[in-house]
Tab-separated table of C-alpha atoms in Angstrom:
chain	number	residue	atom	x	y	z
A	30	MET	CA	106.507	-318.613	68.445
A	31	ARG	CA	105.858	-320.745	71.525
A	32	TRP	CA	106.669	-320.254	75.176
A	33	SER	CA	109.064	-322.520	76.971
A	34	SER	CA	107.663	-324.063	80.149
A	35	GLY	CA	109.464	-321.470	82.252
A	36	LEU	CA	108.022	-318.575	80.317
A	37	ALA	CA	104.616	-320.203	80.414
A	38	CYS	CA	104.724	-320.119	84.198
A	39	ALA	CA	105.859	-316.527	84.109
A	40	ALA	CA	103.049	-315.598	81.744
A	41	ALA	CA	100.521	-317.032	84.152
A	42	LEU	CA	101.983	-315.257	87.148
A	43	LEU	CA	103.269	-311.881	85.968
A	44	GLY	CA	101.018	-308.893	86.332
A	45	LEU	CA	98.760	-310.109	89.107
A	46	ALA	CA	98.987	-306.615	90.591
A	47	ASN	CA	97.077	-304.081	88.526
A	48	GLY	CA	98.513	-300.817	87.294
A	49	ASP	CA	102.164	-301.842	87.425
A	50	VAL	CA	104.877	-301.834	84.759
A	51	PHE	CA	105.891	-305.016	82.970
A	52	LYS	CA	109.248	-305.150	81.195
A	53	ASP	CA	108.785	-307.698	78.423
A	54	PRO	CA	111.989	-309.716	77.988
A	55	ASP	CA	110.940	-310.865	74.516
A	56	THR	CA	109.963	-307.577	72.859
A	57	GLY	CA	111.934	-305.119	74.996
A	58	PHE	CA	108.890	-302.895	75.569
A	59	SER	CA	108.012	-301.538	78.984
A	60	PHE	CA	104.246	-301.887	79.329
A	61	SER	CA	101.762	-300.373	81.711
A	62	GLN	CA	99.438	-303.278	82.402
A	63	GLN	CA	96.011	-304.078	83.766
A	64	ASN	CA	94.552	-307.481	84.619
A	65	VAL	CA	90.853	-307.811	83.898
A	66	GLN	CA	89.126	-310.636	85.703
A	67	ILE	CA	86.937	-312.795	83.466
A	68	THR	CA	85.708	-315.367	85.983
A	69	THR	CA	84.889	-315.348	89.673
A	70	GLY	CA	88.115	-317.275	90.252
A	71	SER	CA	91.605	-316.299	89.155
A	72	SER	CA	91.251	-316.178	85.371
A	73	TYR	CA	92.452	-312.897	83.856
A	74	ILE	CA	93.031	-311.207	80.549
A	75	THR	CA	96.049	-308.915	80.749
A	76	MET	CA	96.078	-305.688	78.755
A	77	ARG	CA	99.499	-304.067	78.285
A	78	ILE	CA	100.124	-300.701	76.657
A	79	ALA	CA	103.319	-299.021	75.425
A	80	ILE	CA	103.620	-295.527	73.933
A	81	PRO	CA	106.497	-293.316	72.758
A	82	THR	CA	108.284	-291.140	75.285
A	83	GLY	CA	107.492	-287.506	74.555
A	84	ALA	CA	104.060	-288.120	73.031
A	85	ALA	CA	102.245	-284.779	73.110
A	86	ALA	CA	98.845	-284.230	74.677
A	87	GLY	CA	96.152	-283.510	72.109
A	88	GLN	CA	98.216	-284.986	69.271
A	89	PRO	CA	97.984	-288.478	67.717
A	90	TYR	CA	100.688	-290.997	68.574
A	91	ASP	CA	101.176	-294.690	67.885
A	92	VAL	CA	100.473	-297.227	70.617
A	93	VAL	CA	101.413	-300.870	71.108
A	94	LEU	CA	98.889	-303.170	72.735
A	95	GLN	CA	99.812	-306.582	74.107
A	96	ILE	CA	96.988	-308.965	75.034
A	97	VAL	CA	97.615	-312.077	77.150
A	98	ALA	CA	94.523	-314.279	77.300
A	99	PRO	CA	93.608	-317.809	78.403
A	100	VAL	CA	93.263	-320.254	75.524
A	101	ALA	CA	89.545	-320.391	76.285
A	102	ALA	CA	89.223	-316.858	74.899
A	103	GLY	CA	88.096	-316.983	71.276
A	104	TRP	CA	88.657	-313.256	70.686
A	105	VAL	CA	89.500	-310.201	72.802
A	106	GLY	CA	88.785	-306.578	71.970
A	107	LEU	CA	89.867	-303.252	73.438
A	108	ALA	CA	87.803	-300.071	73.060
A	109	TRP	CA	90.127	-297.080	73.016
A	110	GLY	CA	87.368	-294.638	73.908
A	111	GLY	CA	86.033	-296.700	76.794
A	112	SER	CA	82.751	-297.774	75.209
A	113	MET	CA	81.456	-300.085	72.506
A	114	THR	CA	80.287	-297.260	70.249
A	115	ASN	CA	81.957	-294.383	68.394
A	116	ASN	CA	85.596	-295.247	68.964
A	117	PRO	CA	88.151	-297.631	67.436
A	118	LEU	CA	87.977	-301.211	68.661
A	119	LEU	CA	91.122	-303.324	68.337
A	120	VAL	CA	90.062	-306.960	68.145
A	121	GLY	CA	92.587	-309.805	68.282
A	122	TRP	CA	92.628	-313.590	68.312
A	123	LEU	CA	94.916	-316.524	67.716
A	124	ASN	CA	95.020	-318.406	64.412
A	125	GLY	CA	97.227	-321.455	64.848
A	126	ALA	CA	100.622	-320.096	65.897
A	127	SER	CA	99.924	-316.637	64.455
A	128	GLY	CA	97.997	-313.636	65.707
A	129	VAL	CA	95.268	-311.807	63.825
A	130	ALA	CA	94.107	-308.281	64.651
A	131	SER	CA	91.693	-305.825	63.109
A	132	ILE	CA	90.253	-302.384	63.784
A	133	ARG	CA	86.495	-302.137	63.979
A	134	ARG	CA	83.867	-299.598	64.928
A	135	ALA	CA	80.238	-299.618	65.969
A	136	THR	CA	77.790	-296.721	65.970
A	137	SER	CA	75.162	-298.686	67.902
A	138	HIS	CA	75.011	-301.869	69.929
A	139	THR	CA	75.335	-304.081	66.881
A	140	ALA	CA	78.252	-306.055	65.452
A	141	PRO	CA	81.178	-303.681	64.777
A	142	VAL	CA	82.394	-303.326	61.206
A	143	ALA	CA	85.833	-302.745	59.726
A	144	ASP	CA	87.177	-299.248	60.381
A	145	SER	CA	89.703	-297.702	57.982
A	146	SER	CA	90.334	-294.617	60.142
A	147	ALA	CA	92.953	-296.586	62.117
A	148	THR	CA	95.427	-299.292	61.139
A	149	VAL	CA	96.866	-302.204	63.091
A	150	GLN	CA	100.061	-304.201	62.570
A	151	VAL	CA	100.742	-307.445	64.430
A	152	LEU	CA	104.287	-307.666	65.809
A	153	PRO	CA	105.269	-311.319	65.237
A	154	LYS	CA	108.066	-311.436	67.807
A	155	GLY	CA	105.608	-310.509	70.531
A	156	THR	CA	102.952	-313.000	69.450
A	157	LYS	CA	102.978	-316.551	70.804
A	158	SER	CA	100.994	-319.297	72.514
A	159	ASN	CA	101.254	-322.349	74.738
A	160	GLY	CA	98.882	-324.817	76.342
A	161	THR	CA	97.291	-322.277	78.686
A	162	HIS	CA	97.560	-318.779	77.155
A	163	TRP	CA	97.958	-316.900	73.913
A	164	GLN	CA	99.565	-313.511	73.429
A	165	ILE	CA	99.239	-310.949	70.643
A	166	THR	CA	101.311	-307.775	70.369
A	167	ALA	CA	100.174	-305.176	67.843
A	168	LYS	CA	100.859	-301.550	66.937
A	169	CYS	CA	97.931	-299.249	66.244
A	170	THR	CA	98.050	-295.986	64.337
A	171	GLY	CA	94.918	-293.919	64.832
A	172	CYS	CA	93.838	-295.401	68.168
A	173	THR	CA	94.901	-292.501	70.400
A	174	SER	CA	93.146	-289.647	68.583
A	175	PHE	CA	89.860	-290.283	66.808
A	176	THR	CA	86.466	-288.892	65.874
A	177	THR	CA	83.638	-289.934	68.158
A	178	THR	CA	80.438	-288.404	66.751
A	179	GLY	CA	80.103	-285.692	64.139
A	180	THR	CA	83.290	-283.632	64.199
A	181	THR	CA	84.081	-284.288	67.868
A	182	THR	CA	87.602	-285.623	68.404
A	183	LYS	CA	88.843	-287.492	71.441
A	184	SER	CA	92.564	-287.709	72.251
A	185	LEU	CA	94.066	-290.017	74.867
A	186	ASN	CA	96.280	-288.320	77.433
A	187	PRO	CA	99.847	-289.709	77.190
A	188	ALA	CA	100.732	-288.283	80.619
A	189	GLY	CA	97.794	-289.565	82.651
A	190	SER	CA	95.016	-292.131	82.888
A	191	ASN	CA	92.524	-292.952	80.155
A	192	ARG	CA	89.238	-294.798	80.442
A	193	LEU	CA	89.378	-298.018	78.396
A	194	ALA	CA	87.031	-300.946	77.957
A	195	PHE	CA	87.400	-304.543	76.861
A	196	ALA	CA	85.207	-307.365	75.671
A	197	TYR	CA	85.831	-311.019	74.987
A	198	SER	CA	84.093	-314.076	73.676
A	199	LYS	CA	84.755	-317.752	74.232
A	200	THR	CA	83.800	-318.394	70.604
A	201	LYS	CA	86.511	-318.103	67.974
A	202	PRO	CA	85.845	-316.055	64.825
A	203	SER	CA	84.239	-318.125	62.081
A	204	GLN	CA	87.098	-317.341	59.639
A	205	PRO	CA	90.106	-317.106	61.984
A	206	ALA	CA	92.675	-316.554	59.235
A	207	SER	CA	90.901	-313.378	58.090
A	208	GLY	CA	91.075	-310.046	59.878
A	209	SER	CA	87.619	-309.255	58.537
A	210	SER	CA	86.034	-312.419	59.939
A	211	PRO	CA	82.635	-312.051	61.613
A	212	ILE	CA	82.804	-312.289	65.399
A	213	THR	CA	80.189	-313.408	67.893
A	214	VAL	CA	78.566	-311.278	70.578
A	215	HIS	CA	80.864	-310.867	73.575
A	216	ASP	CA	80.412	-312.947	76.714
A	217	LEU	CA	81.758	-310.268	79.044
A	218	PHE	CA	82.872	-306.635	79.064
A	219	SER	CA	84.497	-304.359	81.624
A	220	TYR	CA	86.065	-300.910	82.102
A	221	TRP	CA	89.086	-299.457	83.862
A	222	ASP	CA	91.351	-296.397	83.967
A	223	HIS	CA	94.706	-297.226	82.366
A	224	ASP	CA	97.937	-295.426	83.333
A	225	PHE	CA	99.535	-294.165	80.112
A	226	ALA	CA	102.226	-292.149	81.918
A	227	ALA	CA	103.863	-295.409	83.012
A	228	ALA	CA	103.749	-296.780	79.446
A	229	ALA	CA	106.413	-294.487	77.905
A	230	ASN	CA	109.261	-296.068	75.901
A	231	ALA	CA	112.237	-293.955	74.790
A	232	ASP	CA	113.124	-296.226	71.842
A	233	PHE	CA	109.549	-296.905	70.796
A	234	ALA	CA	110.109	-296.799	67.028
A	235	GLY	CA	113.238	-298.952	67.270
A	236	LEU	CA	111.432	-301.545	69.368
A	237	VAL	CA	108.603	-301.701	66.840
A	238	ASP	CA	111.093	-302.315	64.038
A	239	ARG	CA	112.880	-305.039	65.992
A	240	ASN	CA	109.656	-306.924	66.614
A	241	LEU	CA	108.418	-307.071	63.017
């Protein structure tokens, strides 16, 4: 799926204020979004999150992540626990006109490996590209409640802010068609507190189905 020129302009301009809500005209989701600066100029990666209305604190719930990145980004990853280690990492990149996403985990500052404790599903109708940006929309099951170390469990608060982290690399994965492709060391990482209360969607399950 490719943007028209009008939507391409919108993609470059929408979300320049952090912590606001973006109503996606393509997918129908209402996202709480954060722009993460990746250069000293005006180049951003936008992280958008949608969750079900009524998600209960301390209980697992599905989450939809939408990444909007400049074409110079080879891969982008989000750490749901706010650090590189001991939490699920959702890593996404563009492969031609399609999006690829995988869940990984690291227990030390080494390359993360595939993690079967969470699953990710790319939503094709929310995945697209143009000459300046690419976008991937994906649903994760197991990203909002997870084991950190030992038997310790961390749950993300659906009614407040959660500390998240991201990383990106300018280098594309060596096997871009494969979700298990090796990835290079990141070029940059950053942290922020993301507003999950503003990310609630009443028809979450229906919107997921409509975007498959």
